[in-house]
Amino acid sequence: MSEPMNPSEGLTESGPAPEATPASEATSLSEATSASATSSASEATSASGTGASVNDPVSEAAPPVNEPASGTGASTAGIPDDLREAAFERQRRLRQESRFPGGPAIDPAGSHHERRIRSFQPRRSRVTPGQQDALLRLWPLWGLDIDGQRVLDLPEMFDGLPVVLEIGFGMGEATAQMAADDPGTGILAVDVHTPGQGNLLSLADRNGLTNIRVANGDAIILLREMLAPDALDGLRVYFPDPWPKKRHHKRRLIQPEFLDLVAGRLKPGAVLHCATDWEPYAEQMLEVLTAHPRFENTAADGGYAPRPAFRPLTRFEGQGLDKGHVVHDLLFARV
């Protein structure tokens, strides 16, 4: 669960990560020319689309090959086309190769599904050794890439438990807490933030939580292509990116089209639970949800709901409350 970009961050897509592991060094194209046309680029991931096209949080993206590297004054003028193309191809391959063999893919949906307006903000940050270890050890057991190529068998995946989808979990502390407090519910947690994925896997392992699965990629593709009708017992969207600028409001996740999709995947009576500390976004959420014919407000007065006990008060939320932020919870049942 990430913090809202106020304009600090948004939850689809995630909280800050700690210490850095060394990132690969970017080599300028002019250096590549003098070094037998080899160029080294840092890895980028592509966040399919929940929001975000993903650039790998492990390292900074390399500059485009036809532009000078930032601050170096490097120029591509006079570089032969074959060397330019070789450098470009090497950077393309590096962006497609995962830093964690057997771990989350760079762009799990690839070109199988259309690109669209992203509802999440790509974030680049470092992966700690502990997070890397969790990704390498646990991703094959508890992780999945959102490739849009199959329909998930949730009862098999969660040993028959009811399943709640959480879109955007940041560093995963709140998700792990909810899983520990309610071991009878499976949580399918989706994010594109590699350090957060590793951190949540580490928390699940450390606390013996077997009711968490971590999904990497675009939640929209997951909902549309990989979940059967009426597959979910709930959906949680905590502190999504509010996209505060008016011209970016179209990127907000909670829109009528999103609710149409969600309504087809939630069981009757299942609850969509949203939370935000961005007042204008809370107002839009309430308006859009109230107007949708397949959702009904569980709050008796038709407004916001008190924070339910099962949603933990996170450290970031506490800091916001100390600054006078008001957090709004919205709980709407699928009719």
CSV table of C-alpha atoms in Angstrom, one decimal:
chain,number,residue,atom,x,y,z
A,1,MET,CA,0.0,0.0,0.0
A,2,SER,CA,1.7,3.1,-1.1
A,3,GLU,CA,1.2,6.6,0.0
A,4,PRO,CA,-0.8,9.1,-2.1
A,5,MET,CA,1.1,11.5,-4.2
A,6,ASN,CA,0.1,14.6,-2.4
A,7,PRO,CA,2.0,15.0,-4.6
A,8,SER,CA,4.2,12.6,-2.7
A,9,GLU,CA,3.2,9.1,-4.0
A,10,GLY,CA,0.4,6.9,-5.1
A,11,LEU,CA,-0.5,3.5,-4.1
A,12,THR,CA,-0.8,1.7,-7.1
A,13,GLU,CA,2.2,2.1,-6.5
A,14,SER,CA,4.3,1.9,-3.5
A,15,GLY,CA,6.3,3.1,-0.6
A,16,PRO,CA,9.9,4.0,-0.3
A,17,ALA,CA,12.6,1.3,-0.3
A,18,PRO,CA,15.5,1.2,2.0
A,19,GLU,CA,19.2,0.6,1.2
A,20,ALA,CA,20.4,0.2,-2.3
A,21,THR,CA,22.1,-2.6,-4.0
A,22,PRO,CA,24.5,-1.5,-6.6
A,23,ALA,CA,22.9,-0.6,-9.9
A,24,SER,CA,24.4,-1.4,-13.2
A,25,GLU,CA,26.4,1.5,-14.6
A,26,ALA,CA,25.2,3.3,-17.7
A,27,THR,CA,27.8,3.7,-20.4
A,28,SER,CA,27.4,6.6,-22.7
A,29,LEU,CA,27.2,5.9,-26.4
A,30,SER,CA,30.3,7.7,-27.2
A,31,GLU,CA,32.2,5.6,-24.6
A,32,ALA,CA,30.6,2.6,-26.2
A,33,THR,CA,32.0,3.6,-29.5
A,34,SER,CA,35.6,3.9,-28.2
A,35,ALA,CA,35.1,0.6,-26.3
A,36,SER,CA,34.4,-1.6,-29.3
A,37,ALA,CA,30.8,-0.5,-29.5
A,38,THR,CA,29.7,-2.1,-26.2
A,39,SER,CA,27.2,-0.2,-24.1
A,40,SER,CA,26.1,-1.1,-20.6
A,41,ALA,CA,22.6,0.0,-19.5
A,42,SER,CA,20.7,-0.2,-16.3
A,43,GLU,CA,17.7,-2.4,-16.3
A,44,ALA,CA,14.2,-1.1,-16.8
A,45,THR,CA,10.9,-2.8,-16.1
A,46,SER,CA,7.7,-2.1,-17.6
A,47,ALA,CA,4.7,-2.0,-15.5
A,48,SER,CA,2.0,-3.3,-17.5
A,49,GLY,CA,-0.7,-1.2,-16.6
A,50,THR,CA,-2.4,-0.6,-13.4
A,51,GLY,CA,-1.4,1.2,-13.4
A,52,ALA,CA,2.1,1.9,-14.7
A,53,SER,CA,4.5,1.2,-17.3
A,54,VAL,CA,7.2,-0.3,-15.3
A,55,ASN,CA,10.7,0.8,-15.0
A,56,ASP,CA,12.6,-1.6,-12.9
A,57,PRO,CA,13.0,-0.2,-9.4
A,58,VAL,CA,16.3,-1.9,-9.0
A,59,SER,CA,18.2,0.5,-11.2
A,60,GLU,CA,17.8,3.7,-13.2
A,61,ALA,CA,16.9,3.5,-16.8
A,62,ALA,CA,19.6,4.2,-19.3
A,63,PRO,CA,19.4,7.3,-21.5
A,64,PRO,CA,18.1,6.7,-25.0
A,65,VAL,CA,20.8,5.7,-27.3
A,66,ASN,CA,20.2,8.7,-29.6
A,67,GLU,CA,20.6,11.2,-26.9
A,68,PRO,CA,23.6,12.2,-24.7
A,69,ALA,CA,23.9,10.7,-21.3
A,70,SER,CA,22.7,13.2,-18.7
A,71,GLY,CA,25.6,15.4,-17.5
A,72,THR,CA,28.2,13.8,-19.7
A,73,GLY,CA,28.1,16.0,-22.7
A,74,ALA,CA,28.3,12.9,-24.8
A,75,SER,CA,27.1,13.1,-28.4
A,76,THR,CA,26.1,10.5,-30.9
A,77,ALA,CA,27.2,12.6,-33.8
A,78,GLY,CA,29.4,10.8,-36.2
A,79,ILE,CA,28.7,7.3,-34.8
A,80,PRO,CA,28.3,4.8,-37.5
A,81,ASP,CA,24.7,3.4,-37.9
A,82,ASP,CA,25.8,-0.2,-37.2
A,83,LEU,CA,27.4,0.8,-33.8
A,84,ARG,CA,24.3,2.9,-32.9
A,85,GLU,CA,22.0,0.0,-33.7
A,86,ALA,CA,24.2,-2.4,-31.8
A,87,ALA,CA,24.1,-0.2,-28.7
A,88,PHE,CA,20.3,0.2,-29.0
A,89,GLU,CA,19.8,-3.6,-29.3
A,90,ARG,CA,22.0,-4.2,-26.3
A,91,GLN,CA,20.0,-1.7,-24.2
A,92,ARG,CA,16.7,-3.3,-25.5
A,93,ARG,CA,17.9,-6.8,-24.4
A,94,LEU,CA,19.0,-5.5,-21.0
A,95,ARG,CA,15.6,-4.0,-20.4
A,96,GLN,CA,13.9,-7.3,-21.2
A,97,GLU,CA,16.2,-9.4,-18.9
A,98,SER,CA,15.1,-9.8,-15.3
A,99,ARG,CA,17.7,-9.0,-12.6
A,100,PHE,CA,16.1,-11.9,-10.7
A,101,PRO,CA,16.1,-15.1,-12.6
A,102,GLY,CA,12.9,-16.9,-11.9
A,103,GLY,CA,11.5,-13.7,-10.2
A,104,PRO,CA,9.1,-11.0,-11.4
A,105,ALA,CA,9.2,-10.4,-15.2
A,106,ILE,CA,10.1,-7.0,-16.6
A,107,ASP,CA,7.0,-6.7,-18.8
A,108,PRO,CA,4.8,-9.8,-18.1
A,109,ALA,CA,2.0,-8.9,-20.5
A,110,GLY,CA,4.5,-7.9,-23.2
A,111,SER,CA,2.8,-6.9,-26.4
A,112,HIS,CA,-0.1,-9.3,-25.9
A,113,HIS,CA,-2.4,-6.5,-24.7
A,114,GLU,CA,-3.0,-3.0,-25.8
A,115,ARG,CA,-1.2,-0.1,-24.1
A,116,ARG,CA,-3.5,2.4,-22.4
A,117,ILE,CA,-3.5,5.3,-20.0
A,118,ARG,CA,-1.7,4.2,-16.8
A,119,SER,CA,-3.3,4.7,-13.5
A,120,PHE,CA,-0.1,4.3,-11.5
A,121,GLN,CA,3.2,6.1,-11.2
A,122,PRO,CA,6.4,4.1,-12.1
A,123,ARG,CA,8.9,4.3,-9.3
A,124,ARG,CA,12.6,3.6,-9.3
A,125,SER,CA,14.3,2.6,-6.1
A,126,ARG,CA,16.8,0.1,-4.8
A,127,VAL,CA,16.3,-3.5,-3.8
A,128,THR,CA,18.0,-4.5,-0.5
A,129,PRO,CA,19.8,-7.8,-0.1
A,130,GLY,CA,17.0,-9.2,2.0
A,131,GLN,CA,14.4,-8.2,-0.6
A,132,GLN,CA,16.5,-9.8,-3.3
A,133,ASP,CA,16.9,-13.0,-1.3
A,134,ALA,CA,13.1,-13.2,-0.9
A,135,LEU,CA,12.5,-12.6,-4.6
A,136,LEU,CA,14.9,-15.3,-5.6
A,137,ARG,CA,13.7,-17.9,-3.1
A,138,LEU,CA,10.0,-17.2,-2.8
A,139,TRP,CA,8.8,-15.9,-6.1
A,140,PRO,CA,8.5,-19.4,-7.7
A,141,LEU,CA,6.3,-20.4,-4.7
A,142,TRP,CA,4.2,-17.3,-4.0
A,143,GLY,CA,4.6,-15.0,-7.0
A,144,LEU,CA,3.0,-14.7,-10.3
A,145,ASP,CA,3.3,-12.5,-13.4
A,146,ILE,CA,0.2,-10.9,-14.9
A,147,ASP,CA,0.7,-12.0,-18.5
A,148,GLY,CA,-2.9,-12.1,-19.5
A,149,GLN,CA,-2.5,-15.6,-21.0
A,150,ARG,CA,-4.4,-17.8,-18.6
A,151,VAL,CA,-7.3,-17.7,-16.1
A,152,LEU,CA,-6.2,-18.3,-12.5
A,153,ASP,CA,-7.7,-21.0,-10.5
A,154,LEU,CA,-8.0,-19.1,-7.2
A,155,PRO,CA,-9.5,-22.0,-5.1
A,156,GLU,CA,-6.5,-24.1,-6.0
A,157,MET,CA,-4.1,-21.3,-5.5
A,158,PHE,CA,-5.4,-20.5,-2.0
A,159,ASP,CA,-6.5,-24.0,-0.9
A,160,GLY,CA,-10.2,-23.1,-1.1
A,161,LEU,CA,-10.0,-19.9,1.0
A,162,PRO,CA,-12.1,-16.9,0.0
A,163,VAL,CA,-9.9,-14.4,-1.9
A,164,VAL,CA,-9.6,-10.7,-1.7
A,165,LEU,CA,-7.7,-8.7,-4.3
A,166,GLU,CA,-5.5,-5.8,-3.1
A,167,ILE,CA,-4.4,-3.4,-5.8
A,168,GLY,CA,-1.2,-1.5,-4.7
A,169,PHE,CA,0.4,-2.6,-1.5
A,170,GLY,CA,3.5,-0.4,-1.2
A,171,MET,CA,6.0,-2.1,1.0
A,172,GLY,CA,3.5,-4.7,2.2
A,173,GLU,CA,3.4,-4.1,5.9
A,174,ALA,CA,-0.4,-3.5,6.1
A,175,THR,CA,-1.0,-6.4,3.7
A,176,ALA,CA,1.0,-8.8,5.9
A,177,GLN,CA,-0.8,-7.5,9.0
A,178,MET,CA,-4.2,-8.2,7.5
A,179,ALA,CA,-3.1,-11.6,6.4
A,180,ALA,CA,-1.9,-12.5,9.9
A,181,ASP,CA,-5.1,-11.1,11.5
A,182,ASP,CA,-7.4,-13.1,9.1
A,183,PRO,CA,-5.7,-16.4,8.1
A,184,GLY,CA,-9.0,-17.6,6.8
A,185,THR,CA,-8.9,-15.2,3.9
A,186,GLY,CA,-6.5,-15.3,0.9
A,187,ILE,CA,-5.0,-12.0,-0.3
A,188,LEU,CA,-3.9,-11.7,-3.9
A,189,ALA,CA,-1.7,-8.6,-3.7
A,190,VAL,CA,-0.8,-6.7,-6.9
A,191,ASP,CA,1.9,-4.1,-7.4
A,192,VAL,CA,4.7,-3.2,-9.8
A,193,HIS,CA,7.2,-2.0,-7.2
A,194,THR,CA,10.0,-4.6,-7.0
A,195,PRO,CA,11.3,-3.7,-3.6
A,196,GLY,CA,7.8,-3.9,-2.2
A,197,GLN,CA,7.2,-7.3,-3.8
A,198,GLY,CA,10.4,-8.6,-2.2
A,199,ASN,CA,9.5,-7.0,1.2
A,200,LEU,CA,6.0,-8.5,1.3
A,201,LEU,CA,7.4,-12.0,0.4
A,202,SER,CA,10.0,-11.6,3.1
A,203,LEU,CA,7.3,-10.6,5.7
A,204,ALA,CA,5.1,-13.5,4.7
A,205,ASP,CA,8.0,-15.9,5.0
A,206,ARG,CA,9.2,-14.5,8.3
A,207,ASN,CA,5.7,-14.6,9.9
A,208,GLY,CA,4.6,-18.0,8.4
A,209,LEU,CA,1.8,-16.5,6.3
A,210,THR,CA,0.6,-18.9,3.7
A,211,ASN,CA,-2.4,-16.9,2.6
A,212,ILE,CA,-0.6,-14.3,0.5
A,213,ARG,CA,0.2,-14.4,-3.2
A,214,VAL,CA,2.1,-11.6,-4.9
A,215,ALA,CA,1.2,-10.6,-8.4
A,216,ASN,CA,3.4,-8.5,-10.7
A,217,GLY,CA,2.0,-6.3,-13.4
A,218,ASP,CA,-1.2,-4.5,-14.5
A,219,ALA,CA,-4.2,-5.1,-12.3
A,220,ILE,CA,-6.5,-4.2,-15.1
A,221,ILE,CA,-5.2,-7.1,-17.2
A,222,LEU,CA,-5.5,-9.3,-14.2
A,223,LEU,CA,-9.1,-8.4,-13.7
A,224,ARG,CA,-10.0,-8.5,-17.4
A,225,GLU,CA,-8.1,-11.5,-18.6
A,226,MET,CA,-7.1,-13.7,-15.7
A,227,LEU,CA,-10.0,-13.8,-13.3
A,228,ALA,CA,-13.3,-15.7,-13.8
A,229,PRO,CA,-16.6,-14.0,-13.2
A,230,ASP,CA,-17.6,-13.7,-9.5
A,231,ALA,CA,-14.1,-15.0,-8.5
A,232,LEU,CA,-13.4,-12.4,-5.8
A,233,ASP,CA,-14.8,-12.1,-2.3
A,234,GLY,CA,-13.5,-8.5,-2.0
A,235,LEU,CA,-11.3,-5.8,-3.5
A,236,ARG,CA,-9.1,-3.3,-1.6
A,237,VAL,CA,-7.7,-0.1,-3.1
A,238,TYR,CA,-5.9,1.7,-0.4
A,239,PHE,CA,-4.3,5.1,-1.1
A,240,PRO,CA,-4.2,5.0,-4.9
A,241,ASP,CA,-2.3,7.7,-6.7
A,242,PRO,CA,-4.7,10.7,-6.6
A,243,TRP,CA,-3.2,12.3,-9.8
A,244,PRO,CA,-3.9,15.7,-8.3
A,245,LYS,CA,-3.4,17.8,-11.5
A,246,LYS,CA,-6.7,18.2,-13.4
A,247,ARG,CA,-5.2,17.1,-16.7
A,248,HIS,CA,-4.2,13.8,-15.0
A,249,HIS,CA,-7.6,13.0,-13.5
A,250,LYS,CA,-8.2,10.6,-16.4
A,251,ARG,CA,-5.4,8.5,-14.9
A,252,ARG,CA,-7.2,7.9,-11.7
A,253,LEU,CA,-8.1,4.3,-11.1
A,254,ILE,CA,-11.6,4.7,-9.7
A,255,GLN,CA,-13.6,5.4,-12.8
A,256,PRO,CA,-16.9,4.1,-14.2
A,257,GLU,CA,-15.2,1.8,-16.7
A,258,PHE,CA,-13.0,0.3,-13.9
A,259,LEU,CA,-16.1,-0.3,-11.8
A,260,ASP,CA,-17.8,-2.1,-14.7
A,261,LEU,CA,-14.9,-4.5,-14.8
A,262,VAL,CA,-14.7,-5.0,-11.1
A,263,ALA,CA,-18.5,-5.6,-10.8
A,264,GLY,CA,-18.1,-8.6,-13.1
A,265,ARG,CA,-15.3,-10.2,-10.9
A,266,LEU,CA,-16.8,-9.6,-7.5
A,267,LYS,CA,-19.3,-12.1,-6.0
A,268,PRO,CA,-22.7,-10.6,-5.1
A,269,GLY,CA,-22.4,-8.9,-1.7
A,270,ALA,CA,-18.6,-8.7,-1.9
A,271,VAL,CA,-17.2,-5.3,-0.8
A,272,LEU,CA,-15.0,-2.9,-2.7
A,273,HIS,CA,-13.1,-1.0,-0.1
A,274,CYS,CA,-11.3,2.2,-1.0
A,275,ALA,CA,-9.3,4.6,1.2
A,276,THR,CA,-7.6,7.9,0.4
A,277,ASP,CA,-6.4,11.0,2.2
A,278,TRP,CA,-6.7,13.2,-0.8
A,279,GLU,CA,-10.0,15.0,-0.3
A,280,PRO,CA,-10.9,15.8,-4.0
A,281,TYR,CA,-10.2,12.1,-4.9
A,282,ALA,CA,-12.4,10.9,-2.1
A,283,GLU,CA,-15.2,13.1,-3.4
A,284,GLN,CA,-14.8,11.7,-6.9
A,285,MET,CA,-14.8,8.2,-5.6
A,286,LEU,CA,-18.0,8.7,-3.6
A,287,GLU,CA,-19.7,10.3,-6.6
A,288,VAL,CA,-18.6,7.6,-9.1
A,289,LEU,CA,-19.4,4.7,-6.7
A,290,THR,CA,-22.8,6.1,-5.7
A,291,ALA,CA,-23.8,6.5,-9.3
A,292,HIS,CA,-22.9,3.0,-10.4
A,293,PRO,CA,-25.9,0.7,-10.5
A,294,ARG,CA,-24.0,-2.4,-9.4
A,295,PHE,CA,-22.6,-1.0,-6.1
A,296,GLU,CA,-24.4,0.0,-3.0
A,297,ASN,CA,-23.0,2.2,-0.2
A,298,THR,CA,-22.7,0.2,3.1
A,299,ALA,CA,-22.7,3.5,5.1
A,300,ALA,CA,-26.2,4.2,6.4
A,301,ASP,CA,-26.0,7.9,5.6
A,302,GLY,CA,-24.7,7.3,2.1
A,303,GLY,CA,-21.3,8.9,2.8
A,304,TYR,CA,-17.9,7.8,4.0
A,305,ALA,CA,-17.5,4.9,6.4
A,306,PRO,CA,-15.4,4.8,9.6
A,307,ARG,CA,-12.1,3.0,9.2
A,308,PRO,CA,-12.9,-0.7,9.7
A,309,ALA,CA,-10.8,-2.5,12.3
A,310,PHE,CA,-9.3,-4.9,9.8
A,311,ARG,CA,-7.6,-2.1,7.9
A,312,PRO,CA,-4.4,-1.3,9.8
A,313,LEU,CA,-3.3,2.2,10.5
A,314,THR,CA,0.0,2.4,8.6
A,315,ARG,CA,3.0,4.4,9.6
A,316,PHE,CA,2.6,6.7,6.6
A,317,GLU,CA,-1.1,7.2,7.3
A,318,GLY,CA,-0.2,8.1,10.9
A,319,GLN,CA,2.2,10.7,9.7
A,320,GLY,CA,-0.5,12.2,7.5
A,321,LEU,CA,-3.0,12.3,10.3
A,322,ASP,CA,-0.4,14.1,12.5
A,323,LYS,CA,-0.2,16.7,9.7
A,324,GLY,CA,-3.9,17.2,9.7
A,325,HIS,CA,-4.8,15.0,6.7
A,326,VAL,CA,-8.3,13.4,6.8
A,327,VAL,CA,-8.5,9.8,5.6
A,328,HIS,CA,-11.8,8.7,4.0
A,329,ASP,CA,-12.9,5.0,3.7
A,330,LEU,CA,-15.5,4.0,1.2
A,331,LEU,CA,-17.1,0.5,1.5
A,332,PHE,CA,-19.5,-0.4,-1.3
A,333,ALA,CA,-21.1,-3.8,-1.8
A,334,ARG,CA,-21.6,-5.4,-5.2
A,335,VAL,CA,-25.3,-5.7,-5.8
